[in-house]
Structure formats: structure tokens, C-alpha cells
Amino acid sequence: MSTPVLSPAAWLRGPRRPVWLSDPKVLRTEVLAGLVVALALIPEAISFSIIAGVDPAVGLFASFTMAVTIAVVGGRPAMISAATGAVALVIAPLNREHGFGHLVAAVLLAGVFQIVLGALGVARLMRFVPRSVMVGFVNSLAVLIFMAQVPEMTDVPWPVYPLMAAGLALMVFFPKVTTVVPAPLVSIVVLTVITVAAGIAVPTVGDKGELPSALPVPGLPDVPFTLDTLTTVAPYALAMALVGLMESLMTAKLVDDITDTRSSKTRESVGQGVANIVTGFFGGMGGCAMIGQTMINVRVSGARTRLSTFLAGAFLMVLCIVFGPVVSGIPMAALVAVMVMVSFATFDWHSVAPRTLRRMPVGETTVMLVTVACVVATHNLAVGVVVGSVTAMVVFARRVARVADVTAVTDPDGSTVVYRVTGELFFASSNDLVGRFDYATDPDRVVIDLSAAHVWDASSVAALDAIETKYARRGKTVEIVGLNEPSARIHTTLSGELAGH
């Protein structure tokens, strides 16, 4: 289902009629997907609240306001934003050392940073994320989702295991019967009915923490509005803004690939900032795109519009406030089974198949493994993406550096030698260029033909200057020919200006 990016003129004309208003099947899919995501959000939000050191209601309020707000202002339909572990890890030290008021202030400032970064075009940096890093991001995401479920599968009563197995079986086989109702929702309802009816004592959602009983109230953070407060919260706010944008943009790109649609990354960046500001005013802990829940919404439940995102947040509050006792009785085994299924569905199994590994260049596989290793080691997707991208750049530079070659042809009369340089000349390849010439035995006239090469940077110009200098010391002349227009421009600008550097 295509979701084109609207032009300013289209925004002035007003929004198009949502497809779910005219198609009951789409409406049913979006509503049920939102309900499944809301159920899965509750234990996650409570867990992230514990990581951040705040009351469980703070994480639940953040998930509610983030999802509802981003559904309106975000750039990627069907993507879920809520309280996340990455944000919780960033702001936990601030809350521990300075208190909850400073945490909320940091959330507000992080939203401002995200709006500024979005307006400056930070989303355009996504074009520099290679495919191998994206594959590593997806695989590490699947690993983290599974690892997050391990504590729920250890040191638990034995009925948890058959319940999980039954939940997985339902999600595998129920879609073969019908896809009208999402299999995860069926699994959650059936396992809850079984545990309640049979009186089976297993961990439940209520064991994670107390659910809120009223809606959040807006207000300003309880901190002195001074320069000292600003300098205290600013580093945490900037870190939160960067981590949140990284995860959100990577998730948006992943959903683009899954749904074969385009999204506005700039609008998503600004939207994340707006959502965090709204969340801060309501006393939430902030957040960003939630990858696991997004996969439940898009890949497992088949949602494609903003309605599912909005309803996920709305249902979350309704479930907590109106149906709190019922939701508290949901066995964790049911939600763990859903997340395990999501992790297996998310992992790119083709990328680790022996046939693929045999055909894939070693450098590409290395970048993917480095990305996965960094994410799993740090539990931070942003760190893995940055390290993976840097590794990919190094691999690319080494590969391109080997492409540059030099061949020499001497005229029959022995008066001139022509060196033909082919390939890309930049800092990695030009470092070896100086040693490819025979300064002592070459004739008095040397021609360097660069018609099959491209000069990219100052390092290459400095290398050409060094070659000319070495020949000049021996009384020989050098003529550089064949420069294309961009190469000639940089050579003319910098040649002779780099001595001593």
C-alpha cells in the first residue's frame, strides 16, 4: 500500500481520505493490530521504567503520548514509537543523580534538539548506511528481542514452558485457518483464558508493576530554570536525541523495505522531537521508535496506516485504566511467545545461509558481523550502526585503494616516458602513488596521464606535487595531462600550496 510523501501544496489542499474509512477490511486489520501492540507494550514499558529508575506509570504514560503524537506528526505510517530501553539507559544516570525533574527537562530539551536536527537535514545521513549494516541492524535487533525474553524463561514455574509452546504453535498454525484475527491476539486471549480458568500460577503482567488508574496531567518539570540546570541536562538530552533519531530512522528504513513504500525521514525526525516534547509536558520518560512492537504491527499483524499507531497508544491507556485487573492477569508466557515469534520473523536467515556466505564478499560479511557484535555487546543499536558504518567505510577505502594502478610506456627514441594512472586517487590510494615511479632511470621528460583517473582530495594533489619535486631535483620535467574538470579544478587550486603539510 503506497504512502507517498505529500508536497506543501498537497498539505494546503488538506489530507486525503484515509483508506481505512472506506475499506472495512483495512479498518479491522488496523484496529486489531493496535490492540495487539498495546498489549505487548505494557510489560515492555514497565521494564524500561525500572531501567530508568522511575515509576512504571511514567513509562506507560510515555508510550501513550509518544504513540498518539507520532501517529499524527510522524513521517512513517504504521511505525510504533514509545518508551524504549535505549532511551532509558541514557537518562537513568541523570534521574539517579539529579532526580525526576531533571529527567523530564532532558526529555523536553531532547525533543527540541531532534526538531533542530531534523530541520537541518540529519535524515539525509541515512543514505550513507550500507546494506550490510542494515542487515546487521536487523539481525542484531532480532537477537536483542530474543535475549530480552530470556529472563522470562528462566527460574519460572514449569507450566510457563508448555504455555509458551502452545502460544508459538497457535501463531504458526492459526493463520492457516484464517487471517481475519491476528494470530498473536488469539494466542494472548487463549492462554489467558486457560491460565485463569485452570488457576495456573505463572508470572503475569501484574507482577511487573502497578498499572496507572488515571490519565497523565500536563505540567512543567519541577526544576529551577537556570543555566546550571541547562548545562546539567544538555549532554543527556543530546545523547537521547541522537540515539532516538538513529533508532527511529533505521526502523523507518526497515519498514520502508518491508512495505515497499517511501516515508519522509525529515518529517519523522521532526515528529520524534514533537512527540518527546509532548511526552515531557505530560511527565513521561521520552522514547523513540520501538522496533519490536513495530515488527508486531507491520510484519505480524499487517498494519500499514497511522490508525494502528494511534490506536496502540489509545488502547494502552484504556487497557490500563479501564481493564487494569483483566490485563494484569495476562500470563507473561503469552507475551514472551509473541516476542519470540517476532524475533524469528525479524532475523534475516538468508544472510547467514551457507550459500549466501560463500558468495558474499568477505568485507560485506565482516561489516554485518561487526554490527551485530557491537549491538549485542552494548545493547545499543545506535552504537552498532555507527561502528558498522565506519567499518564499511574502511573496507570500501581499502577496496578502492587497490583499484588505482600505474603503468609506464617509454617512447622508442627513449626521450619520454608516459605513466598512465587508472583508478580513484584519494588519501588511501595516493599514499602509495609516489613509490610507483622510477625517478633515477627515467628520461628527462615525464608525462603523467590521468585521463583514466580521478583526483578526489588534497592528499592526491600533495602526492602529485611530491612526484614533480622528486623529478625536478634530478633536472627532469613533468607534464600532467588528461585531468577531468573536477580533478583539474582541485589540482589547480591546491597544487604548490601543500608544502610543509
Short mmCIF file of C-alpha atoms in Angstrom, two decimals:
data_model
loop_
_atom_site.label_atom_id
_atom_site.label_comp_id
_atom_site.label_asym_id
_atom_site.label_seq_id
_atom_site.Cartn_x
_atom_site.Cartn_y
_atom_site.Cartn_z
CA MET A 1 0.00 0.00 0.00
CA SER A 2 1.76 3.14 -1.19
CA THR A 3 2.14 6.09 1.15
CA PRO A 4 3.65 8.93 -0.91
CA VAL A 5 5.30 11.94 0.70
CA LEU A 6 2.95 14.91 0.29
CA SER A 7 4.16 18.19 -1.19
CA PRO A 8 3.50 21.56 0.53
CA ALA A 9 0.72 22.20 -1.98
CA ALA A 10 -0.89 18.89 -1.06
CA TRP A 11 -0.79 19.80 2.62
CA LEU A 12 -2.56 23.09 1.82
CA ARG A 13 -5.29 21.21 -0.03
CA GLY A 14 -5.78 19.07 3.05
CA PRO A 15 -5.25 15.35 3.76
CA ARG A 16 -6.65 12.65 1.54
CA ARG A 17 -9.44 10.42 2.82
CA PRO A 18 -7.79 7.62 4.86
CA VAL A 19 -8.13 4.22 3.22
CA TRP A 20 -9.45 2.65 6.44
CA LEU A 21 -12.57 4.84 6.25
CA SER A 22 -13.66 3.22 3.01
CA ASP A 23 -12.32 -0.31 3.43
CA PRO A 24 -13.71 -2.31 6.39
CA LYS A 25 -11.04 -4.98 5.96
CA VAL A 26 -8.25 -2.43 6.40
CA LEU A 27 -10.07 -0.91 9.38
CA ARG A 28 -10.33 -4.31 11.07
CA THR A 29 -6.65 -5.02 10.45
CA GLU A 30 -5.56 -1.66 11.87
CA VAL A 31 -7.79 -1.91 14.96
CA LEU A 32 -6.72 -5.44 15.86
CA ALA A 33 -3.06 -4.64 15.18
CA GLY A 34 -3.28 -1.65 17.52
CA LEU A 35 -4.78 -3.85 20.23
CA VAL A 36 -2.04 -6.49 19.92
CA VAL A 37 0.69 -3.83 20.06
CA ALA A 38 -0.92 -2.18 23.11
CA LEU A 39 -0.91 -5.50 24.98
CA ALA A 40 2.74 -6.07 24.07
CA LEU A 41 3.68 -2.51 25.07
CA ILE A 42 2.58 -2.81 28.70
CA PRO A 43 5.28 -5.14 30.10
CA GLU A 44 7.95 -3.54 27.90
CA ALA A 45 7.12 -0.02 29.12
CA ILE A 46 7.13 -1.19 32.75
CA SER A 47 10.52 -2.89 32.27
CA PHE A 48 12.05 0.23 30.72
CA SER A 49 10.66 2.33 33.58
CA ILE A 50 12.54 0.10 36.00
CA ILE A 51 15.74 0.57 33.97
CA ALA A 52 15.31 4.34 34.08
CA GLY A 53 14.59 4.22 37.80
CA VAL A 54 11.09 5.73 37.58
CA ASP A 55 7.56 4.64 38.49
CA PRO A 56 6.00 2.19 35.95
CA ALA A 57 3.28 4.75 35.21
CA VAL A 58 5.95 7.09 33.79
CA GLY A 59 6.92 4.58 31.09
CA LEU A 60 3.30 3.76 30.31
CA PHE A 61 2.40 7.46 30.01
CA ALA A 62 5.39 7.97 27.71
CA SER A 63 4.31 5.08 25.48
CA PHE A 64 0.78 6.51 25.31
CA THR A 65 1.79 10.07 24.40
CA MET A 66 4.60 9.02 22.04
CA ALA A 67 2.37 6.66 20.03
CA VAL A 68 -0.62 9.02 19.81
CA THR A 69 1.51 12.05 18.88
CA ILE A 70 3.77 10.33 16.33
CA ALA A 71 0.69 8.87 14.63
CA VAL A 72 -0.22 12.44 13.67
CA VAL A 73 3.13 14.17 13.13
CA GLY A 74 5.45 11.29 12.15
CA GLY A 75 6.74 10.56 8.67
CA ARG A 76 6.44 6.74 8.68
CA PRO A 77 2.88 5.34 8.87
CA ALA A 78 2.39 2.18 10.98
CA MET A 79 5.65 2.65 12.90
CA ILE A 80 5.32 2.45 16.69
CA SER A 81 7.09 4.94 18.96
CA ALA A 82 7.07 4.50 22.73
CA ALA A 83 9.35 4.32 25.77
CA THR A 84 12.46 2.33 24.81
CA GLY A 85 15.38 0.65 26.50
CA ALA A 86 17.95 2.75 24.63
CA VAL A 87 16.46 6.00 25.94
CA ALA A 88 16.07 4.53 29.43
CA LEU A 89 19.77 3.66 29.54
CA VAL A 90 20.74 7.19 28.50
CA ILE A 91 18.62 9.04 31.06
CA ALA A 92 18.91 6.62 34.00
CA PRO A 93 22.12 8.23 35.38
CA LEU A 94 20.52 11.70 35.21
CA ASN A 95 17.47 10.53 37.15
CA ARG A 96 19.66 8.75 39.70
CA GLU A 97 21.97 11.70 40.32
CA HIS A 98 19.66 14.72 39.93
CA GLY A 99 16.08 13.50 40.25
CA PHE A 100 12.95 13.07 38.17
CA GLY A 101 12.52 16.78 37.42
CA HIS A 102 15.83 16.90 35.57
CA LEU A 103 14.86 13.76 33.65
CA VAL A 104 11.69 15.42 32.36
CA ALA A 105 13.64 18.58 31.49
CA ALA A 106 16.08 16.43 29.49
CA VAL A 107 13.19 14.84 27.58
CA LEU A 108 11.85 18.29 26.64
CA LEU A 109 15.29 19.52 25.54
CA ALA A 110 15.92 16.30 23.59
CA GLY A 111 12.72 16.98 21.67
CA VAL A 112 13.99 20.47 20.80
CA PHE A 113 17.33 19.02 19.66
CA GLN A 114 15.53 16.49 17.45
CA ILE A 115 13.43 19.18 15.79
CA VAL A 116 16.56 21.24 15.07
CA LEU A 117 18.49 18.22 13.76
CA GLY A 118 15.53 17.21 11.62
CA ALA A 119 15.25 20.71 10.15
CA LEU A 120 19.00 20.68 9.42
CA GLY A 121 18.56 17.51 7.34
CA VAL A 122 20.15 14.88 9.59
CA ALA A 123 17.88 12.29 7.95
CA ARG A 124 19.91 12.61 4.74
CA LEU A 125 22.78 10.85 6.50
CA MET A 126 20.79 7.62 6.17
CA ARG A 127 21.98 7.32 2.56
CA PHE A 128 25.46 6.55 3.92
CA VAL A 129 24.28 3.45 5.82
CA PRO A 130 25.33 0.45 3.69
CA ARG A 131 23.15 -2.60 3.11
CA SER A 132 25.49 -4.82 5.14
CA VAL A 133 25.00 -2.53 8.16
CA MET A 134 21.24 -2.65 7.62
CA VAL A 135 21.34 -6.46 7.59
CA GLY A 136 23.43 -6.43 10.76
CA PHE A 137 20.99 -3.98 12.33
CA VAL A 138 18.04 -6.28 11.58
CA ASN A 139 19.83 -9.41 12.81
CA SER A 140 21.08 -7.76 15.99
CA LEU A 141 17.59 -6.43 16.61
CA ALA A 142 16.24 -9.99 16.41
CA VAL A 143 18.95 -11.19 18.81
CA LEU A 144 18.18 -8.40 21.32
CA ILE A 145 14.45 -9.12 21.20
CA PHE A 146 15.11 -12.78 21.94
CA MET A 147 17.67 -12.02 24.67
CA ALA A 148 15.15 -9.71 26.36
CA GLN A 149 12.81 -12.69 26.72
CA VAL A 150 15.40 -15.00 28.32
CA PRO A 151 14.83 -13.69 31.89
CA GLU A 152 11.14 -14.52 31.46
CA MET A 153 12.07 -18.11 30.55
CA THR A 154 14.49 -18.85 33.41
CA ASP A 155 13.69 -19.68 37.03
CA VAL A 156 9.95 -19.78 36.31
CA PRO A 157 7.27 -22.38 37.15
CA TRP A 158 7.25 -25.33 34.76
CA PRO A 159 3.78 -24.51 33.28
CA VAL A 160 5.36 -21.47 31.61
CA TYR A 161 7.11 -23.69 29.05
CA PRO A 162 4.06 -25.61 27.73
CA LEU A 163 2.14 -22.32 27.67
CA MET A 164 4.86 -20.72 25.55
CA ALA A 165 4.95 -23.74 23.25
CA ALA A 166 1.17 -23.57 22.86
CA GLY A 167 1.39 -19.84 22.09
CA LEU A 168 4.02 -20.39 19.42
CA ALA A 169 2.00 -23.25 17.90
CA LEU A 170 -1.09 -21.03 17.72
CA MET A 171 0.84 -18.28 15.95
CA VAL A 172 2.28 -20.72 13.44
CA PHE A 173 -0.86 -22.70 12.61
CA PHE A 174 -3.79 -20.32 13.25
CA PRO A 175 -3.05 -18.18 10.14
CA LYS A 176 -3.56 -21.35 8.04
CA VAL A 177 -7.16 -21.38 9.31
CA THR A 178 -7.92 -17.65 8.99
CA THR A 179 -6.13 -14.32 8.93
CA VAL A 180 -9.18 -12.27 9.90
CA VAL A 181 -7.92 -12.02 13.50
CA PRO A 182 -4.17 -11.60 14.17
CA ALA A 183 -2.66 -14.82 15.49
CA PRO A 184 -0.80 -13.04 18.36
CA LEU A 185 -4.12 -11.69 19.69
CA VAL A 186 -5.66 -15.17 19.53
CA SER A 187 -2.64 -16.59 21.34
CA ILE A 188 -2.81 -13.98 24.13
CA VAL A 189 -6.57 -14.46 24.67
CA VAL A 190 -6.45 -18.28 24.60
CA LEU A 191 -3.50 -18.55 27.01
CA THR A 192 -5.08 -16.02 29.38
CA VAL A 193 -8.37 -17.94 29.43
CA ILE A 194 -6.54 -21.22 30.06
CA THR A 195 -4.45 -19.89 32.96
CA VAL A 196 -7.39 -18.12 34.63
CA ALA A 197 -9.85 -20.98 34.13
CA ALA A 198 -7.43 -23.63 35.30
CA GLY A 199 -5.96 -21.49 38.08
CA ILE A 200 -2.42 -22.00 36.81
CA ALA A 201 0.09 -19.99 38.88
CA VAL A 202 2.50 -18.34 36.44
CA PRO A 203 4.05 -14.83 36.22
CA THR A 204 1.58 -12.27 34.90
CA VAL A 205 1.67 -8.69 33.62
CA GLY A 206 0.54 -7.53 37.06
CA ASP A 207 3.73 -8.91 38.56
CA LYS A 208 5.73 -6.36 36.54
CA GLY A 209 4.25 -3.38 38.33
CA GLU A 210 1.09 -1.50 39.17
CA LEU A 211 -0.85 -0.08 36.23
CA PRO A 212 -1.94 3.58 36.30
CA SER A 213 -5.55 4.36 37.22
CA ALA A 214 -5.86 7.88 35.73
CA LEU A 215 -4.71 9.86 32.70
CA PRO A 216 -1.48 11.91 32.92
CA VAL A 217 -1.76 15.63 33.71
CA PRO A 218 0.34 18.18 31.75
CA GLY A 219 2.80 20.42 33.53
CA LEU A 220 6.34 21.83 33.54
CA PRO A 221 9.27 19.96 35.13
CA ASP A 222 9.98 20.76 38.77
CA VAL A 223 13.45 22.24 38.25
CA PRO A 224 14.98 25.72 38.55
CA PHE A 225 15.10 27.27 35.08
CA THR A 226 18.75 28.34 35.29
CA LEU A 227 21.92 28.00 33.24
CA ASP A 228 23.18 25.42 35.71
CA THR A 229 20.15 23.22 35.05
CA LEU A 230 20.65 23.61 31.30
CA THR A 231 24.32 22.59 31.44
CA THR A 232 23.36 19.59 33.59
CA VAL A 233 20.64 18.19 31.33
CA ALA A 234 22.02 19.23 27.91
CA PRO A 235 24.55 16.37 27.48
CA TYR A 236 21.93 13.76 28.38
CA ALA A 237 19.35 15.44 26.15
CA LEU A 238 21.72 15.49 23.18
CA ALA A 239 22.64 11.83 23.68
CA MET A 240 18.95 10.92 23.92
CA ALA A 241 18.16 12.93 20.78
CA LEU A 242 20.90 11.24 18.75
CA VAL A 243 20.12 7.71 19.95
CA GLY A 244 16.40 8.25 19.41
CA LEU A 245 16.86 9.60 15.90
CA MET A 246 19.25 6.81 14.95
CA GLU A 247 16.87 4.06 16.05
CA SER A 248 13.83 5.81 14.60
CA LEU A 249 15.37 6.44 11.18
CA MET A 250 16.78 2.92 10.95
CA THR A 251 13.39 1.50 11.89
CA ALA A 252 11.66 3.72 9.33
CA LYS A 253 14.04 2.46 6.65
CA LEU A 254 13.35 -1.13 7.69
CA VAL A 255 9.58 -0.59 7.46
CA ASP A 256 10.05 1.08 4.06
CA ASP A 257 11.76 -2.09 2.83
CA ILE A 258 9.13 -4.41 4.32
CA THR A 259 6.16 -2.48 2.91
CA ASP A 260 7.79 -1.33 -0.37
CA THR A 261 6.76 2.26 0.38
CA ARG A 262 8.57 5.55 0.92
CA SER A 263 8.43 7.69 4.03
CA SER A 264 9.59 11.20 4.91
CA LYS A 265 12.64 10.77 7.14
CA THR A 266 12.85 14.53 7.74
CA ARG A 267 9.23 14.65 8.90
CA GLU A 268 9.89 11.61 11.08
CA SER A 269 12.91 13.32 12.68
CA VAL A 270 10.92 16.46 13.48
CA GLY A 271 7.95 14.33 14.56
CA GLN A 272 10.07 12.46 17.07
CA GLY A 273 11.05 15.79 18.58
CA VAL A 274 7.45 16.97 18.80
CA ALA A 275 6.41 13.64 20.37
CA ASN A 276 9.14 13.90 23.01
CA ILE A 277 8.16 17.47 23.86
CA VAL A 278 4.53 16.40 24.30
CA THR A 279 5.69 13.43 26.37
CA GLY A 280 7.84 15.66 28.56
CA PHE A 281 4.94 18.01 29.26
CA PHE A 282 2.91 15.00 30.44
CA GLY A 283 5.70 13.78 32.73
CA GLY A 284 6.81 10.86 30.54
CA MET A 285 10.32 9.45 30.20
CA GLY A 286 10.54 10.05 26.46
CA GLY A 287 11.21 7.49 23.76
CA CYS A 288 11.68 6.75 20.10
CA ALA A 289 10.68 4.17 17.50
CA MET A 290 10.11 0.79 19.15
CA ILE A 291 11.42 -1.80 16.77
CA GLY A 292 9.97 -4.97 18.26
CA GLN A 293 6.46 -3.54 18.54
CA THR A 294 6.78 -2.07 15.04
CA MET A 295 7.52 -5.54 13.72
CA ILE A 296 4.43 -6.87 15.53
CA ASN A 297 2.37 -4.10 13.94
CA VAL A 298 3.73 -4.26 10.40
CA ARG A 299 5.10 -7.73 9.79
CA VAL A 300 2.99 -9.92 12.09
CA SER A 301 -0.34 -8.05 12.12
CA GLY A 302 -0.16 -6.50 8.64
CA ALA A 303 -0.91 -2.88 9.64
CA ARG A 304 0.00 -0.15 7.15
CA THR A 305 -1.58 3.14 8.31
CA ARG A 306 -1.32 5.72 11.08
CA LEU A 307 -4.52 4.43 12.66
CA SER A 308 -2.80 1.36 14.12
CA THR A 309 -0.12 3.56 15.72
CA PHE A 310 -2.73 5.91 17.20
CA LEU A 311 -4.86 3.05 18.49
CA ALA A 312 -1.86 1.31 20.04
CA GLY A 313 -1.39 4.34 22.29
CA ALA A 314 -5.09 4.84 22.91
CA PHE A 315 -5.73 1.16 23.67
CA LEU A 316 -2.75 1.18 26.03
CA MET A 317 -4.37 3.75 28.30
CA VAL A 318 -7.82 2.16 28.02
CA LEU A 319 -6.39 -1.25 28.94
CA CYS A 320 -4.52 0.19 31.93
CA ILE A 321 -7.24 2.45 33.31
CA VAL A 322 -10.46 0.61 32.40
CA PHE A 323 -9.37 -3.02 32.16
CA GLY A 324 -6.41 -2.95 34.53
CA PRO A 325 -7.42 -6.06 36.55
CA VAL A 326 -8.01 -8.08 33.37
CA VAL A 327 -4.74 -7.00 31.76
CA SER A 328 -2.84 -7.70 34.97
CA GLY A 329 -3.94 -11.35 34.70
CA ILE A 330 -2.39 -11.89 31.24
CA PRO A 331 0.38 -14.51 31.60
CA MET A 332 3.81 -13.25 30.63
CA ALA A 333 4.27 -16.55 28.76
CA ALA A 334 1.77 -15.33 26.14
CA LEU A 335 3.63 -12.05 25.52
CA VAL A 336 7.02 -13.79 25.56
CA ALA A 337 5.78 -16.22 22.90
CA VAL A 338 4.73 -13.26 20.74
CA MET A 339 8.13 -11.59 21.06
CA VAL A 340 9.99 -14.85 20.36
CA MET A 341 7.95 -15.23 17.18
CA VAL A 342 8.78 -11.62 16.26
CA SER A 343 12.50 -12.25 16.78
CA PHE A 344 12.47 -15.27 14.46
CA ALA A 345 10.44 -13.41 11.84
CA THR A 346 12.73 -10.38 12.03
CA PHE A 347 16.05 -12.23 11.64
CA ASP A 348 17.35 -12.29 8.06
CA TRP A 349 18.03 -16.02 7.81
CA HIS A 350 19.09 -15.71 4.17
CA SER A 351 22.06 -13.55 5.24
CA VAL A 352 23.60 -16.41 7.26
CA ALA A 353 22.79 -19.25 4.87
CA PRO A 354 25.97 -21.12 3.80
CA ARG A 355 25.24 -20.45 0.13
CA THR A 356 24.96 -16.70 0.78
CA LEU A 357 28.12 -16.60 2.91
CA ARG A 358 30.10 -18.38 0.17
CA ARG A 359 29.05 -15.82 -2.44
CA MET A 360 29.16 -12.68 -0.30
CA PRO A 361 32.45 -10.68 -0.28
CA VAL A 362 34.36 -11.15 2.96
CA GLY A 363 34.25 -7.43 3.66
CA GLU A 364 30.44 -7.33 3.49
CA THR A 365 30.12 -10.27 5.87
CA THR A 366 32.64 -8.69 8.23
CA VAL A 367 30.68 -5.44 8.38
CA MET A 368 27.48 -7.35 9.15
CA LEU A 369 29.14 -9.37 11.94
CA VAL A 370 30.80 -6.28 13.45
CA THR A 371 27.44 -4.51 13.56
CA VAL A 372 25.77 -7.48 15.27
CA ALA A 373 28.64 -7.94 17.75
CA CYS A 374 28.66 -4.25 18.78
CA VAL A 375 24.90 -4.13 19.26
CA VAL A 376 24.77 -7.35 21.28
CA ALA A 377 27.76 -6.29 23.40
CA THR A 378 26.44 -2.78 24.17
CA HIS A 379 22.68 -3.41 23.89
CA ASN A 380 22.66 -0.17 21.90
CA LEU A 381 21.55 -0.28 18.28
CA ALA A 382 22.94 3.20 17.59
CA VAL A 383 26.48 2.15 18.61
CA GLY A 384 26.33 -0.86 16.30
CA VAL A 385 25.14 1.21 13.34
CA VAL A 386 27.89 3.81 13.80
CA VAL A 387 30.68 1.25 14.26
CA GLY A 388 29.34 -0.85 11.38
CA SER A 389 29.19 2.17 9.07
CA VAL A 390 32.76 3.18 9.95
CA THR A 391 33.92 -0.41 9.33
CA ALA A 392 32.16 -0.37 5.96
CA MET A 393 33.94 2.87 5.04
CA VAL A 394 37.31 1.35 5.94
CA VAL A 395 36.56 -1.78 3.90
CA PHE A 396 35.45 0.37 0.96
CA ALA A 397 38.54 2.58 1.17
CA ARG A 398 40.84 -0.46 1.18
CA ARG A 399 38.99 -1.98 -1.77
CA VAL A 400 39.06 1.21 -3.85
CA ALA A 401 42.69 1.91 -2.93
CA ARG A 402 43.73 -1.34 -4.63
CA VAL A 403 41.99 -0.30 -7.84
CA ALA A 404 44.47 2.53 -8.53
CA ASP A 405 47.24 1.33 -10.86
CA VAL A 406 50.23 2.81 -12.69
CA THR A 407 51.70 1.55 -15.99
CA ALA A 408 54.72 3.04 -17.80
CA VAL A 409 55.45 3.19 -21.55
CA THR A 410 58.73 4.66 -22.88
CA ASP A 411 58.90 6.24 -26.37
CA PRO A 412 61.03 4.31 -28.89
CA ASP A 413 63.58 7.14 -29.01
CA GLY A 414 63.93 6.99 -25.24
CA SER A 415 63.28 10.71 -24.69
CA THR A 416 59.90 10.46 -22.96
CA VAL A 417 58.16 8.09 -20.60
CA VAL A 418 54.37 8.12 -20.23
CA TYR A 419 52.88 6.93 -16.93
CA ARG A 420 49.21 6.06 -17.24
CA VAL A 421 47.37 6.20 -13.90
CA THR A 422 44.00 4.48 -13.60
CA GLY A 423 41.54 4.44 -10.70
CA GLU A 424 40.41 6.70 -7.87
CA LEU A 425 43.08 8.86 -6.23
CA PHE A 426 42.32 9.75 -2.61
CA PHE A 427 44.11 9.53 0.73
CA ALA A 428 44.20 5.70 0.79
CA SER A 429 45.40 5.13 -2.77
CA SER A 430 47.61 8.22 -3.25
CA ASN A 431 49.88 7.31 -0.32
CA ASP A 432 51.44 4.55 -2.43
CA LEU A 433 51.48 6.59 -5.65
CA VAL A 434 54.82 8.31 -5.03
CA GLY A 435 56.67 4.97 -4.90
CA ARG A 436 55.39 3.81 -8.30
CA PHE A 437 57.78 6.00 -10.37
CA ASP A 438 61.40 5.32 -11.39
CA TYR A 439 62.95 8.71 -10.70
CA ALA A 440 66.60 7.72 -11.22
CA THR A 441 66.46 6.00 -14.61
CA ASP A 442 63.54 7.73 -16.33
CA PRO A 443 64.34 10.05 -19.29
CA ASP A 444 64.34 13.83 -18.93
CA ARG A 445 60.68 14.23 -19.96
CA VAL A 446 57.92 12.51 -17.96
CA VAL A 447 54.22 12.59 -18.84
CA ILE A 448 51.63 11.54 -16.25
CA ASP A 449 48.36 10.67 -17.99
CA LEU A 450 45.37 10.94 -15.61
CA SER A 451 42.62 10.57 -18.21
CA ALA A 452 41.57 7.26 -16.60
CA ALA A 453 41.84 8.56 -13.03
CA HIS A 454 40.02 10.98 -10.73
CA VAL A 455 41.64 13.25 -8.13
CA TRP A 456 39.44 13.47 -5.03
CA ASP A 457 41.37 15.20 -2.26
CA ALA A 458 44.37 17.20 -1.07
CA SER A 459 46.34 14.01 -0.34
CA SER A 460 46.31 13.15 -4.03
CA VAL A 461 47.39 16.66 -5.06
CA ALA A 462 50.20 16.52 -2.47
CA ALA A 463 51.33 13.17 -3.91
CA LEU A 464 51.45 14.61 -7.45
CA ASP A 465 53.42 17.62 -6.14
CA ALA A 466 55.88 15.26 -4.43
CA ILE A 467 56.38 13.33 -7.67
CA GLU A 468 57.09 16.56 -9.58
CA THR A 469 59.53 17.68 -6.86
CA LYS A 470 61.47 14.40 -6.95
CA TYR A 471 61.87 14.62 -10.74
CA ALA A 472 62.76 18.34 -10.57
CA ARG A 473 65.65 17.57 -8.19
CA ARG A 474 67.10 15.43 -10.96
CA GLY A 475 66.61 18.09 -13.61
CA LYS A 476 63.66 16.35 -15.24
CA THR A 477 60.34 17.91 -16.30
CA VAL A 478 56.90 16.52 -15.55
CA GLU A 479 53.73 17.19 -17.54
CA ILE A 480 50.36 16.16 -16.10
CA VAL A 481 47.69 15.59 -18.75
CA GLY A 482 44.17 14.19 -19.03
CA LEU A 483 42.68 15.71 -15.89
CA ASN A 484 38.89 15.82 -15.98
CA GLU A 485 37.23 19.09 -14.99
CA PRO A 486 36.68 18.39 -11.25
CA SER A 487 40.19 16.92 -10.92
CA ALA A 488 41.73 19.86 -12.76
CA ARG A 489 39.87 22.28 -10.50
CA ILE A 490 41.15 20.78 -7.26
CA HIS A 491 44.65 20.33 -8.69
CA THR A 492 44.85 23.95 -9.86
CA THR A 493 43.55 25.21 -6.52
CA LEU A 494 45.87 23.19 -4.27
CA SER A 495 49.00 22.41 -6.32
CA GLY A 496 52.04 24.12 -4.83
CA GLU A 497 50.10 25.15 -1.72
CA LEU A 498 50.60 21.99 0.35
CA ALA A 499 54.35 22.11 1.01
CA GLY A 500 55.21 21.63 4.65
CA HIS A 501 51.86 19.97 5.49
#
